[in-house]
PDB file of C-alpha atoms in Angstrom:
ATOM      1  CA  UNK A  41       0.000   0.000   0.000  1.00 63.00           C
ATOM      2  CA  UNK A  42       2.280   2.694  -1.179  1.00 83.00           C
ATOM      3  CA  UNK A  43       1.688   6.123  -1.350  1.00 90.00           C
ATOM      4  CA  UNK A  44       1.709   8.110  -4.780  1.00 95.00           C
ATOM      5  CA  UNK A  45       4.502   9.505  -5.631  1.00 97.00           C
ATOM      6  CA  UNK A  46       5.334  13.643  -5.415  1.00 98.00           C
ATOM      7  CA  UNK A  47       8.046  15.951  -5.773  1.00 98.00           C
ATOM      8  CA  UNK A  48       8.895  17.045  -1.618  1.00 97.00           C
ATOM      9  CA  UNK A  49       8.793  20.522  -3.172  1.00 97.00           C
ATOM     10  CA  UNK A  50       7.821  23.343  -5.879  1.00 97.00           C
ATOM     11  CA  UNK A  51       8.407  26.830  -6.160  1.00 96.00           C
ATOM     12  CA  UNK A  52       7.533  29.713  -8.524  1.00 95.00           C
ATOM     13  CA  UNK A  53       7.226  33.452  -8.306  1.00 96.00           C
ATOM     14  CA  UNK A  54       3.946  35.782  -7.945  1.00 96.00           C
ATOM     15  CA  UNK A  55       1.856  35.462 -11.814  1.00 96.00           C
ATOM     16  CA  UNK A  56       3.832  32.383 -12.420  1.00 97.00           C
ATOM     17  CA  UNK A  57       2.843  28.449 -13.522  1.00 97.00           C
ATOM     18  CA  UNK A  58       3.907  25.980 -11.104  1.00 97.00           C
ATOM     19  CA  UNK A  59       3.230  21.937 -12.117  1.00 98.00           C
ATOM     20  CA  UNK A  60       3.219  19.060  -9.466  1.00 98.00           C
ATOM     21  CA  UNK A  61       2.808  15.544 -10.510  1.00 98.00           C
ATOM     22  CA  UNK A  62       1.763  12.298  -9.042  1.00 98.00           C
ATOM     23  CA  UNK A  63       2.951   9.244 -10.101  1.00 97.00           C
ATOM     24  CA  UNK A  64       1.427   5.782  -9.003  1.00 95.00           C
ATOM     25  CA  UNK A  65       0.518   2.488 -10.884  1.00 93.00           C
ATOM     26  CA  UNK A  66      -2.010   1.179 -13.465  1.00 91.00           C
ATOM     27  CA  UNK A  67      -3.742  -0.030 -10.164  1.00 89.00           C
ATOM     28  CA  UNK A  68      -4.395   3.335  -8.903  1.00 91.00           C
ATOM     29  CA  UNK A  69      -3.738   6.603 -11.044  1.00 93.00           C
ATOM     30  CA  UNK A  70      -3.828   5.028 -14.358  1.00 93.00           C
ATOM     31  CA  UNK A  71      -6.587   2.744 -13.858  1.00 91.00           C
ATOM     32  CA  UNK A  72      -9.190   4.985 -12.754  1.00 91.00           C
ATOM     33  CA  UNK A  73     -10.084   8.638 -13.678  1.00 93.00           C
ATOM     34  CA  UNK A  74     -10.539   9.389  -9.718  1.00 93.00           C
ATOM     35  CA  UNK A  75      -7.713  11.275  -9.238  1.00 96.00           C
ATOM     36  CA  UNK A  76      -8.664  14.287  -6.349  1.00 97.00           C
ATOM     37  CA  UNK A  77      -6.266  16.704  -5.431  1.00 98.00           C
ATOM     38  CA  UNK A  78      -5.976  18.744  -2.513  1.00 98.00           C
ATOM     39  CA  UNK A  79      -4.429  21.788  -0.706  1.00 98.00           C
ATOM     40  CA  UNK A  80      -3.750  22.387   3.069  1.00 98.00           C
ATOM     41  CA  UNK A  81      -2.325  25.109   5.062  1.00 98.00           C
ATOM     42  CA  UNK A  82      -0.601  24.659   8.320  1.00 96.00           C
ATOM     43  CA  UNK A  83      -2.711  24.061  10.892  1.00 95.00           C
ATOM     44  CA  UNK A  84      -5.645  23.213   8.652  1.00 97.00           C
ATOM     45  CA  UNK A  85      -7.894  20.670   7.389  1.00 97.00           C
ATOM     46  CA  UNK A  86      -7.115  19.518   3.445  1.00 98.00           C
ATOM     47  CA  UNK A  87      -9.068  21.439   1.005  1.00 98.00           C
ATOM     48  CA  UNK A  88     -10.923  19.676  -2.135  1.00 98.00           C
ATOM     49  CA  UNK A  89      -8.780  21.225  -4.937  1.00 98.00           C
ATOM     50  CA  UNK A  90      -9.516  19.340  -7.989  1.00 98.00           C
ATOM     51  CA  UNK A  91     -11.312  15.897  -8.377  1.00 97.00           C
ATOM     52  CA  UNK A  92     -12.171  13.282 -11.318  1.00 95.00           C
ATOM     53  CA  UNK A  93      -8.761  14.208 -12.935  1.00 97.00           C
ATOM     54  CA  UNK A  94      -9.364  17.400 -13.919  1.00 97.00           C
ATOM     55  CA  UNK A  95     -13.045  19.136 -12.925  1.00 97.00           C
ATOM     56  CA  UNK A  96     -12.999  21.549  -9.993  1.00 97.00           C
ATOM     57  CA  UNK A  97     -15.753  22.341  -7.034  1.00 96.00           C
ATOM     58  CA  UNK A  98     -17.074  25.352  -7.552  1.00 95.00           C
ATOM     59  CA  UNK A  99     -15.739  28.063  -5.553  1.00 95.00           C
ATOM     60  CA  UNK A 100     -12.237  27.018  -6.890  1.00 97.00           C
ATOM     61  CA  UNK A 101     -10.118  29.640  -8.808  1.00 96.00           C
ATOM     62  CA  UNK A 102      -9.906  28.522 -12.479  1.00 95.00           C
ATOM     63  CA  UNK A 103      -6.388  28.997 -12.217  1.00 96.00           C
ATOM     64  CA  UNK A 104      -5.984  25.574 -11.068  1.00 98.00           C
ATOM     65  CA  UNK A 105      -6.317  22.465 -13.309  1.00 97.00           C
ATOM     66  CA  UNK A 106      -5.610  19.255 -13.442  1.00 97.00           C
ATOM     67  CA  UNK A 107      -4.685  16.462 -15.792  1.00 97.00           C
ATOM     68  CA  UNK A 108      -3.565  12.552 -16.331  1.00 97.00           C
ATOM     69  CA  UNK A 109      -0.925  10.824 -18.284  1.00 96.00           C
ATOM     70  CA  UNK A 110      -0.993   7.227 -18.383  1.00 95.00           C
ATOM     71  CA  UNK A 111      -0.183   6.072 -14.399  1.00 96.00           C
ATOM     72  CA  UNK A 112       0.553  10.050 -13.879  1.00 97.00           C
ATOM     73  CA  UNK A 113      -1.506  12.772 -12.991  1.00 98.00           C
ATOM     74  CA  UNK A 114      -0.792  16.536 -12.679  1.00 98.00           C
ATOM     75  CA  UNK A 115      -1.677  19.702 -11.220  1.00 98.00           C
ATOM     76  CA  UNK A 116      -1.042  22.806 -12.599  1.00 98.00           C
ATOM     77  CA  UNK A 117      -1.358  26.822 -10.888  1.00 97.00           C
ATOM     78  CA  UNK A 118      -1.293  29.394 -12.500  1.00 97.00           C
ATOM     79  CA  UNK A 119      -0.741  33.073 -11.956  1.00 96.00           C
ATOM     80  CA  UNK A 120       0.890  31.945  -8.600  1.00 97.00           C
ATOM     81  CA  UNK A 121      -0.312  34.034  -5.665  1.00 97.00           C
ATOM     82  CA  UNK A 122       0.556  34.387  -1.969  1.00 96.00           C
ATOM     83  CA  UNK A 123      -2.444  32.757  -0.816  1.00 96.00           C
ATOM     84  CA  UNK A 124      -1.670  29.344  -2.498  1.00 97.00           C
ATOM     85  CA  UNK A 125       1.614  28.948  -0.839  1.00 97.00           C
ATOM     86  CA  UNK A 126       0.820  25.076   0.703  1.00 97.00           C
ATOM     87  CA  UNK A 127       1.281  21.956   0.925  1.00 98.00           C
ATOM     88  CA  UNK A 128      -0.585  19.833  -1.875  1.00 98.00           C
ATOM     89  CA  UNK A 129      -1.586  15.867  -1.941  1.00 98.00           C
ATOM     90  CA  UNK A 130      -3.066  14.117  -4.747  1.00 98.00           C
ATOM     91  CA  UNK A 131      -5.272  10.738  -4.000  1.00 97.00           C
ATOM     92  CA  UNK A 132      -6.488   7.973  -6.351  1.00 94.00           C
ATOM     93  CA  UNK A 133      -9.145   5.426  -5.843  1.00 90.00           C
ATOM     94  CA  UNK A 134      -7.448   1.716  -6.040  1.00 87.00           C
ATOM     95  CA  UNK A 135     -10.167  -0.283  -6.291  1.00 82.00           C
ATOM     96  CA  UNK A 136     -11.980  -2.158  -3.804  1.00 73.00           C
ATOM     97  CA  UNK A 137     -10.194  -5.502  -3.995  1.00 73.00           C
ATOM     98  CA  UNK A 138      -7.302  -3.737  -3.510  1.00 68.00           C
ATOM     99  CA  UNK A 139      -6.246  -1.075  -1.046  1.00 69.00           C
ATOM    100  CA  UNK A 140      -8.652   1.333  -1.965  1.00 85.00           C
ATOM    101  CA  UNK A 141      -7.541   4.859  -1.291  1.00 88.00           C
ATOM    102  CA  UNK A 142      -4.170   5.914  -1.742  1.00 93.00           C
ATOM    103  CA  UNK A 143      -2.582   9.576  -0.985  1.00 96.00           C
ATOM    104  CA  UNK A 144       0.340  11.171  -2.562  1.00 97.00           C
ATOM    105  CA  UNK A 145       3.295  12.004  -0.334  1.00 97.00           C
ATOM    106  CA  UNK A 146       2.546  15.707  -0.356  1.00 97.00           C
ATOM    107  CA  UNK A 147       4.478  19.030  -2.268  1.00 98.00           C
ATOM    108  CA  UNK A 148       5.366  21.868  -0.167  1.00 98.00           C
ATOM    109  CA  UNK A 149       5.229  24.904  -2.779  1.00 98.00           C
ATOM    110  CA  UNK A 150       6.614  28.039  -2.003  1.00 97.00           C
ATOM    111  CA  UNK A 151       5.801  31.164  -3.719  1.00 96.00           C
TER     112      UNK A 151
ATOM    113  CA  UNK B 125     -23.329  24.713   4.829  1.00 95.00           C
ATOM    114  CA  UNK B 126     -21.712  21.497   5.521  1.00 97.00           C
ATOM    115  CA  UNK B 127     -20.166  20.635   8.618  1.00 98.00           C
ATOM    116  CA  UNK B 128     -17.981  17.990  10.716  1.00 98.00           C
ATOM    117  CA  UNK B 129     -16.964  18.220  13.902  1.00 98.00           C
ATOM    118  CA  UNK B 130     -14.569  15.236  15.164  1.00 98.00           C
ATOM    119  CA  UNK B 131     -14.506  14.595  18.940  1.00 97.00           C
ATOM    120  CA  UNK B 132     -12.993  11.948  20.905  1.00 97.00           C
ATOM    121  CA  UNK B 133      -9.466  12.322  20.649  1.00 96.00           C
ATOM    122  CA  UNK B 134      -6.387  12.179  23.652  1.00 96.00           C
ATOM    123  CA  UNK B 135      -4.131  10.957  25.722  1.00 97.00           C
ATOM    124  CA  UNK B 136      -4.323   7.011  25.569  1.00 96.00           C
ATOM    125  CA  UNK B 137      -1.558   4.377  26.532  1.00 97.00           C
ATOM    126  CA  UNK B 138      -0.364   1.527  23.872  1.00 97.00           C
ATOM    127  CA  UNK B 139      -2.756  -1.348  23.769  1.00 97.00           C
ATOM    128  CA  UNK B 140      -5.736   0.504  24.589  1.00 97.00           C
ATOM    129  CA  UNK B 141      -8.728   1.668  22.772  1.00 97.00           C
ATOM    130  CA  UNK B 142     -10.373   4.941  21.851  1.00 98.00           C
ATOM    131  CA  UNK B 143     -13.443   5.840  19.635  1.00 98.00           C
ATOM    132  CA  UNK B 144     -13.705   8.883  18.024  1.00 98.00           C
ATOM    133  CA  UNK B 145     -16.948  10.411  16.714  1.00 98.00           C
ATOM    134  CA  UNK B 146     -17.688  12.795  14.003  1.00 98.00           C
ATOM    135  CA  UNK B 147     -21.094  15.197  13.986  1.00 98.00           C
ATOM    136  CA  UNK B 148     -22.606  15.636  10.373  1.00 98.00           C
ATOM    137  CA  UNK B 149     -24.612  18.938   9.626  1.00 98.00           C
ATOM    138  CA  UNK B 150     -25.905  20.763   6.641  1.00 97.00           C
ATOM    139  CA  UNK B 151     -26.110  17.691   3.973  1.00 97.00           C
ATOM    140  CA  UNK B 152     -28.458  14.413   3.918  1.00 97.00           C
ATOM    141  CA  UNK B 153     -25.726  12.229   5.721  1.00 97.00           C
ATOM    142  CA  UNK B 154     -27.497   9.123   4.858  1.00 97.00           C
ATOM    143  CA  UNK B 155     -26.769  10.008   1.092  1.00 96.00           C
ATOM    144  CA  UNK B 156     -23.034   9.838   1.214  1.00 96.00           C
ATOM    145  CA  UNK B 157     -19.871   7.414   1.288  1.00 95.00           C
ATOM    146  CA  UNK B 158     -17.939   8.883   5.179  1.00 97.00           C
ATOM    147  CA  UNK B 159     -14.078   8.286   5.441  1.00 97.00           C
ATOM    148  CA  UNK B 160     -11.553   8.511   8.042  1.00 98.00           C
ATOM    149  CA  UNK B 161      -7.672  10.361   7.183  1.00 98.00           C
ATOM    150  CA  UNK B 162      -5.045  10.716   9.427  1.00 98.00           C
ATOM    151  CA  UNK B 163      -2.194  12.607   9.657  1.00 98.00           C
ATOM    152  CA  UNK B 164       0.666  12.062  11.961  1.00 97.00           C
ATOM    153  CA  UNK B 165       2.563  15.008  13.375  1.00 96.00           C
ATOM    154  CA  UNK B 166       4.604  16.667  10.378  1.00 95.00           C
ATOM    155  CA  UNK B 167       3.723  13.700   8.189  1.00 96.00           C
ATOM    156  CA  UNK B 168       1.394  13.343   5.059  1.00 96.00           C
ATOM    157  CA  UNK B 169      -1.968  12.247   4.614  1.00 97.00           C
ATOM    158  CA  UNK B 170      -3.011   8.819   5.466  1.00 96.00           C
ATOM    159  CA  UNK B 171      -6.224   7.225   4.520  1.00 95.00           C
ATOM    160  CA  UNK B 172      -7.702   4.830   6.852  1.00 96.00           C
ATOM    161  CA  UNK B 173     -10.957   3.915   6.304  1.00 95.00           C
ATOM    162  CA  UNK B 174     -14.470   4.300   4.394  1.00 94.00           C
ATOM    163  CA  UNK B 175     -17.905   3.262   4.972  1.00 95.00           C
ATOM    164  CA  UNK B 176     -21.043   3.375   2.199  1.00 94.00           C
ATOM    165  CA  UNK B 177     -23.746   5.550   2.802  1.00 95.00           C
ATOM    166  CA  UNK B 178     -25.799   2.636   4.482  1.00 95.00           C
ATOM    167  CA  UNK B 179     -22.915   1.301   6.602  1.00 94.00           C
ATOM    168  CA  UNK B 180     -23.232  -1.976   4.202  1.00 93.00           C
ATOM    169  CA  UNK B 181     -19.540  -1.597   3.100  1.00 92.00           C
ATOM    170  CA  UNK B 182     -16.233  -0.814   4.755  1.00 93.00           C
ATOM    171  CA  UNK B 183     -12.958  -0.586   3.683  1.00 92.00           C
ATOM    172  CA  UNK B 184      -9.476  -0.260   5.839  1.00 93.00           C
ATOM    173  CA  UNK B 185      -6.169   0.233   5.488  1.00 92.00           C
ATOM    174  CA  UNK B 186      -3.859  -2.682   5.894  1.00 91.00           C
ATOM    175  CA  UNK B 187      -2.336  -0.687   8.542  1.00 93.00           C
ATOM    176  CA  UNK B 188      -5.259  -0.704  11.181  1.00 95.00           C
ATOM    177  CA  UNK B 189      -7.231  -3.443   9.582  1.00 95.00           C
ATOM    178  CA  UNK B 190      -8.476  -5.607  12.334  1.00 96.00           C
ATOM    179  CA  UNK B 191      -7.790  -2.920  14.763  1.00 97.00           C
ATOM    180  CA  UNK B 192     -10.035   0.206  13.458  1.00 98.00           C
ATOM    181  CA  UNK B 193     -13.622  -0.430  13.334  1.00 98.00           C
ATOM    182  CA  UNK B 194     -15.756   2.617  11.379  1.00 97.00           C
ATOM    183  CA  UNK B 195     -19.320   2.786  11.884  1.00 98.00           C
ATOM    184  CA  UNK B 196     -22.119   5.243  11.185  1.00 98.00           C
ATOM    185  CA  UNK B 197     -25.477   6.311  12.819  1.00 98.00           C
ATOM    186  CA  UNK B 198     -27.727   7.574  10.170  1.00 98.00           C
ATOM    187  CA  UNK B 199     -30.525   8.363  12.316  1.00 97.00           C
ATOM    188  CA  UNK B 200     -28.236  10.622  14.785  1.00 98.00           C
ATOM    189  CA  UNK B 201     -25.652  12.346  11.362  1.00 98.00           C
ATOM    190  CA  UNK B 202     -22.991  10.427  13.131  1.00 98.00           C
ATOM    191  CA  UNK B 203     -19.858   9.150  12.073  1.00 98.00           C
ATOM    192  CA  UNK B 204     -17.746   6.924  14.158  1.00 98.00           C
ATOM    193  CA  UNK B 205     -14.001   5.494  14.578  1.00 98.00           C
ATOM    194  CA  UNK B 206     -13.691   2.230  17.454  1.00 98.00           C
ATOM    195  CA  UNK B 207      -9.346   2.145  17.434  1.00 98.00           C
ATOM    196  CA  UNK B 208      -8.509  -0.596  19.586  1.00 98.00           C
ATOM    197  CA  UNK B 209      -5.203  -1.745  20.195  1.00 97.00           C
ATOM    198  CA  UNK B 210      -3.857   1.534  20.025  1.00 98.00           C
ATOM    199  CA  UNK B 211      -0.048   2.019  19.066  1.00 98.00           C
ATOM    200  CA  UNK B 212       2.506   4.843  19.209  1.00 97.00           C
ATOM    201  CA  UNK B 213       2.596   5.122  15.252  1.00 97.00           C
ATOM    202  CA  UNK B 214      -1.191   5.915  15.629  1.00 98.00           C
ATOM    203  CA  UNK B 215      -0.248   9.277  17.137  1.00 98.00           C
ATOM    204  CA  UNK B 216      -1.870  11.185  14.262  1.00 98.00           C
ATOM    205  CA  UNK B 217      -4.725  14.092  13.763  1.00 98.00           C
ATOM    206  CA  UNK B 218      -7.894  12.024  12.494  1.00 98.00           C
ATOM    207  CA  UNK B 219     -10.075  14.022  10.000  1.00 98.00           C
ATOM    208  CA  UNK B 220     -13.704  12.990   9.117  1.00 98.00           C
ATOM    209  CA  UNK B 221     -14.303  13.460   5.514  1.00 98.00           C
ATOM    210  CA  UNK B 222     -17.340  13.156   3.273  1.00 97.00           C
ATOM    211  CA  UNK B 223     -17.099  11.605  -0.288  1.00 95.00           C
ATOM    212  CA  UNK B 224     -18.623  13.375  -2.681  1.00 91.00           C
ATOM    213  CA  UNK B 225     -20.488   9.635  -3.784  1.00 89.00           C
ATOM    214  CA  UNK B 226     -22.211   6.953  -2.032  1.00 90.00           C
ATOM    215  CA  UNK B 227     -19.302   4.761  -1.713  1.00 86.00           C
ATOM    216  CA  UNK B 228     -21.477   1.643  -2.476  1.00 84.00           C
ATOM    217  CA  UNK B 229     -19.303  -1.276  -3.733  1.00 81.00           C
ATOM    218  CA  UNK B 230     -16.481   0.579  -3.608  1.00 77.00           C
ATOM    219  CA  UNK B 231     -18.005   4.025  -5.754  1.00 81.00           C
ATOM    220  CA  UNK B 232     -16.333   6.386  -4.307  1.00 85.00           C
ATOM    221  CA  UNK B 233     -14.918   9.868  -6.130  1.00 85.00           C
ATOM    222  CA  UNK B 234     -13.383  12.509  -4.020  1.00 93.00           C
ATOM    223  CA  UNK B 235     -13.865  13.860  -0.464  1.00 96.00           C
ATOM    224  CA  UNK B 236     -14.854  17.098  -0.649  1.00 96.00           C
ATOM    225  CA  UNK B 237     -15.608  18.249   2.907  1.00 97.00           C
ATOM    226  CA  UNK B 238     -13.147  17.867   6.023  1.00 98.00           C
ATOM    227  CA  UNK B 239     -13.620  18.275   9.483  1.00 98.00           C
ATOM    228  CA  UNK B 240     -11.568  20.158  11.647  1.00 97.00           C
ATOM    229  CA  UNK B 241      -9.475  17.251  13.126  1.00 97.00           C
ATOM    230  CA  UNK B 242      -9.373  16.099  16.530  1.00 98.00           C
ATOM    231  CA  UNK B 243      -5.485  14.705  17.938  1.00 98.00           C
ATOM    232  CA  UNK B 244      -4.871  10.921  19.063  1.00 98.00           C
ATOM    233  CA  UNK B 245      -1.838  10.755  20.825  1.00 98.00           C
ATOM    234  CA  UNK B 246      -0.733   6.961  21.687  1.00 98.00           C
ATOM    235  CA  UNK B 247       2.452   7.513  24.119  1.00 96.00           C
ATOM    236  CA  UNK B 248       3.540   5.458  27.533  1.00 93.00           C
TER     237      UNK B 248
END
């Protein structure tokens, strides 16, 4: 039951594109399109970012997006700002004859 | 708006047991898949368990299965945790979660509400 697999960190400036992926297995990431990702600030409780790959809840900024590549998924913000300097974990449904729910190890980014 | 508010949590020696609850407001709980994340003290995200909207089907994670019991309580919005057996790599904040799905079979999409978290802290 390993966890996905993330960069430890990202960085970018203010107005800039930073991309974190997530790499698992054709049992998890790249056998299912239920790839969630999710931000958390210290002290906090995660945050639904992105889920299904790539749609977003409302009341998320359309600068972030998400994608999948085979057993790898991605997220992508853009137009960096202060407020989404956190730490970010992706998730992936396994399957339920296997371990079911798997998070990523988590990206700090720093803007 | 949608709320959950874990409770339970401590001080608890090795070997013993703790249950922690979880209050459900502002959805119909009885719709939706409930799950259990942890998150040990300046670690990641752990899942540890799920339960279907009717308590019919539960999944764990190998690491507390046989331990970790989740349960629900439909008729009260409750969500529950029984962690027996306790150990000192359980030391972890426990969220509540909903899934955005039922969770029946195994149908489950994303969680997209978290509760506040409530600390477990296993230690002789």
């Amino acid at each position: 039951q390993s966890a996905l697999t993330q960069p430890p960190s990202a960085s970018g400036s203010p107005g800039q594109s930073v991309t974190i992926s997530c790499t698992g297995t054709s049992s998890d990431v790249g056998g299912y399109n239920y790839v969630s990702w999710y931000q958390q600030h210290p002290g906090k409780a995660p945050r639904l970012m992105i889920y299904e790959v790539s749609k977003r809840p409302s009341g998320v900024p359309d600068r972030f997006s998400g994608s999948k590549s085979d057993n790898t998924a991605s997220l992508t913000v853009s137009g960096l700002q202060a407020e989404d300097e956190a730490d970010y974990y992706c998730s992936s449904y396994a399957g339920s004859n296997n371990f079911f729910y798997v998070f990523g190890t988590g990206t700090k980014v720093t803007v | 708006q949608v709320q959950l508010v874990e409770s339970g949590g401590g001080v608890v020696q090795p070997g013993t047991s703790l249950r922690l609850s979880c209050a459900a407001s502002g959805f119909t709980f009885s719709n939706y898949g409930m799950h259990w994340v942890r998150q040990a003290p300046g670690k990641g995200l752990e899942w540890v368990a799920v339960i279907s909207y009717d308590g019919s089907d539960k999944y764990y994670a190998d690491s507390v299965k046989g331990r970790f019991t989740i349960s629900r309580d439909n008729s009260k919005n409750m969500l529950y945790l029984q962690m027996n057996g306790l150990r000192v790599e359980d030391t972890a904040v426990f969220y509540c979660a909903k899934d955005s799905n039922h969770c029946s079979g195994g149908s489950c999409s994303s969680l997209d509400y978290w509760g506040q978290g409530v600390l477990v802290t296993v230690s002789s």
